[in-house]
Structure formats: structure tokens, C-alpha cells
Amino acid sequence: QVTHTVHMSTLGLSSYHFNATFVGDRQLSPTEAFPTLVGDMDNSGSLNAQVLHLVAERIRTKAVFQTHQAKFVTWQFDGEYRGDDCTATLTLGNPDLLGESVILVAHFLQSVTSRLVLGGEMVYHRRPGEEGAILTLAGKYTALKWVATLNVGYGGAHASYYHRANEQVSV
């Protein structure tokens, strides 16, 4: 699918957008089809693009590119593994081998029982003169009428509780 959008205005800036979308024929669900390529470019040379691909039945990849007036702003690569009772994701953000900078994010969630899920996230960043990592641990317990979650990490702790009293009332 290809679309062109022209906006002409005497009050503000006029603009042009070119959007192209390709959706492959490998459909896993009504909302997931692979490969998928989406791109939008405007008249100033700014681009937003995503590529989603299913490498294997349980492994998905995604690449995101963003430019502003033909200069790279963001590039990000994701890999995700979906197991029967776990998920693992690795994200590489703005890798710059020459400038020795990178952002790396790793997630892991594991179903310990049918009601208890435990996991964590590690964020690592590096640039010249600066390097650091942050670890966050997470847990979720699901009962018949309520769900409780807890995240504990460098930034503190966050807890949540959801309770469904009946069909009309949830807290």
C-alpha cells in the first residue's frame, strides 16, 4: 500500500508525506503478519521506518530507523524469543562502533507457576566517559479476582493491586 499526502496552507508550513506499507503473507494471528515493512518520509527528508520479521516460529526481530532532515536520530534492533512459559527480549539502541556508544536492554519473564510470573530487566549504556547498568526485578501474581505486581530496582519500588469485585466494580 502506498499513500501520498499533500498539505497546503497559507497559515502554516505546507508539507508532503510519502507512506509505504508492505505486509507479508505469513499470518500468525489476526494482528500479526510477517514480514512487515512500514515507512513514512516527508519533504524535509525525515524518515520513520520499521521492519518486522519472523526468523523462526518463536523468534521475532524488529528494526526501527528514524532520521530528521536526512540525519540519523535513532536506530534500534530488537530480538524476541517467545517460549511456552517464558519470553526473552534483547534490544540494541543507537549502536555507534566508532563513537563507542550503545544502549542495551535485556528483558526476561518466566512463569514459575500458572499464577506467578517472575523476571527482570537490565539496562546497560555506554558512551565515552560514561558507563552504567541498572537492574530491575519484577513479579506478578494472578488470582481469580485480583492481580498484584511488584517491581524493585535502582529507581525504587513500585507495587500495584487490581481487584474485580463484580461485573460492574473493579478497584
Phi, psi and omega in degrees: 000135179231134176229150174237134178233124177244127178242117178246133184214144173267346182266327182229196180283139173275155182208164177225136177233136174245125181235131177231136179226133174232129178238123181288180185260004177269099186254119179271328179207175179300338182251001182230118175223145184227152345287158176232131177233128181227132178215144177223127179231140178252179186290346178271357181094007178282135185231138168235123183218146176223142175232123177244134183217142176261105183287316177216175184305325184251000184241120178246147176231155178214139173235135180234132178232137177220129175239157174233113183051052175069013174247133182296131176252311184220139164218135187217140179234130181238144171228135183227135174246128177245106177269184179294323183226019179206160172223145177223135181227139176233126181238132178244117185245134177045053179292131179226096182295321181289320180274359179052049176228149181194155169237129181233127180234129178236132177239147172212130175232135182228128173282114179279317172225183178292343181249340187246126176239131178235151179185193181195171179222137175236127177245125179237134176225148179214136169208164184307124180084359182212137179205142179191163178219146178230132179245133176233134177254146184223151176212149179217130176240128182244121175254186182296318184241005180211159178224134177234138178230155177213128174239129180230128180197193182302323181280001181118203182233148178224124179239147176220153180218131178234132180226130177256107183285315177202192183297331183259341187238123173228142180236000000 
